[in-house]
Amino acid sequence: MAVEIKYVVVREGQEKMAFASKKDADAYDKMLDLAEVLGDWLQQSPIALDEGQSDTLAMWMAENKDLLAGVLKNGKLPEPELNPAEPETESVESEQASAADDNVSEHPGRKRTKAA
């Protein structure tokens, strides 16, 4: 019999994601906190976004926080990293597939509970 340790991120009683390391679970939890703050901030923007749109945008911004920080610091977009051997459409499709696997659309509240 094998013993496996899982670190589970739980928000408002819902299991969001399970990780093999505490470091990864803490990083994901921190990203969800950032997404929540960004979502609240986006709701205050002059552009009328419904809650789902602001949540999706906030999650995307939180997932790409390093890139966003670079854009804010430098004032320009980084150069796209494309492998010349792969057409752009294949990389977009693979990113969308991996994003669908990692997609967590709900991140309400800051309530954290420990899961076994």
PDB file of C-alpha atoms in Angstrom, residues 34-72:
ATOM      1  CA  LEU A  34      -4.449  38.094  -6.127  1.00  0.00           C
ATOM      2  CA  ALA A  35      -7.199  37.211  -8.619  1.00  0.00           C
ATOM      3  CA  GLU A  36      -9.827  38.066  -6.015  1.00  0.00           C
ATOM      4  CA  VAL A  37      -8.277  41.471  -5.340  1.00  0.00           C
ATOM      5  CA  LEU A  38      -7.911  42.167  -9.062  1.00  0.00           C
ATOM      6  CA  GLY A  39     -11.535  41.133  -9.647  1.00  0.00           C
ATOM      7  CA  ASP A  40     -12.742  43.571  -6.993  1.00  0.00           C
ATOM      8  CA  TRP A  41     -10.573  46.292  -8.508  1.00  0.00           C
ATOM      9  CA  LEU A  42     -11.872  45.585 -12.031  1.00  0.00           C
ATOM     10  CA  GLN A  43     -15.462  45.925 -10.776  1.00  0.00           C
ATOM     11  CA  GLN A  44     -14.593  49.531  -9.859  1.00  0.00           C
ATOM     12  CA  SER A  45     -13.343  50.333 -13.368  1.00  0.00           C
ATOM     13  CA  PRO A  46     -15.241  52.740 -15.640  1.00  0.00           C
ATOM     14  CA  ILE A  47     -15.831  49.878 -18.084  1.00  0.00           C
ATOM     15  CA  ALA A  48     -18.992  47.941 -17.302  1.00  0.00           C
ATOM     16  CA  LEU A  49     -17.945  44.297 -16.887  1.00  0.00           C
ATOM     17  CA  ASP A  50     -20.242  41.660 -15.537  1.00  0.00           C
ATOM     18  CA  GLU A  51     -18.897  39.651 -12.610  1.00  0.00           C
ATOM     19  CA  GLY A  52     -17.980  36.645 -14.750  1.00  0.00           C
ATOM     20  CA  GLN A  53     -15.958  38.772 -17.150  1.00  0.00           C
ATOM     21  CA  SER A  54     -14.083  40.566 -14.374  1.00  0.00           C
ATOM     22  CA  ASP A  55     -13.409  37.232 -12.612  1.00  0.00           C
ATOM     23  CA  THR A  56     -12.047  35.672 -15.807  1.00  0.00           C
ATOM     24  CA  LEU A  57      -9.907  38.713 -16.575  1.00  0.00           C
ATOM     25  CA  ALA A  58      -8.674  38.887 -12.973  1.00  0.00           C
ATOM     26  CA  MET A  59      -7.700  35.210 -13.021  1.00  0.00           C
ATOM     27  CA  TRP A  60      -5.853  35.671 -16.308  1.00  0.00           C
ATOM     28  CA  MET A  61      -4.018  38.701 -14.932  1.00  0.00           C
ATOM     29  CA  ALA A  62      -3.089  36.812 -11.750  1.00  0.00           C
ATOM     30  CA  GLU A  63      -1.847  33.819 -13.777  1.00  0.00           C
ATOM     31  CA  ASN A  64       0.321  36.191 -15.828  1.00  0.00           C
ATOM     32  CA  LYS A  65       1.380  38.508 -13.006  1.00  0.00           C
ATOM     33  CA  ASP A  66       5.094  38.405 -13.916  1.00  0.00           C
ATOM     34  CA  LEU A  67       4.374  39.386 -17.511  1.00  0.00           C
ATOM     35  CA  LEU A  68       1.958  42.088 -16.324  1.00  0.00           C
ATOM     36  CA  ALA A  69       4.574  43.464 -13.917  1.00  0.00           C
ATOM     37  CA  GLY A  70       7.077  43.639 -16.770  1.00  0.00           C
ATOM     38  CA  VAL A  71       4.607  45.486 -18.984  1.00  0.00           C
ATOM     39  CA  LEU A  72       3.842  47.979 -16.209  1.00  0.00           C
TER      40      LEU A  72
END
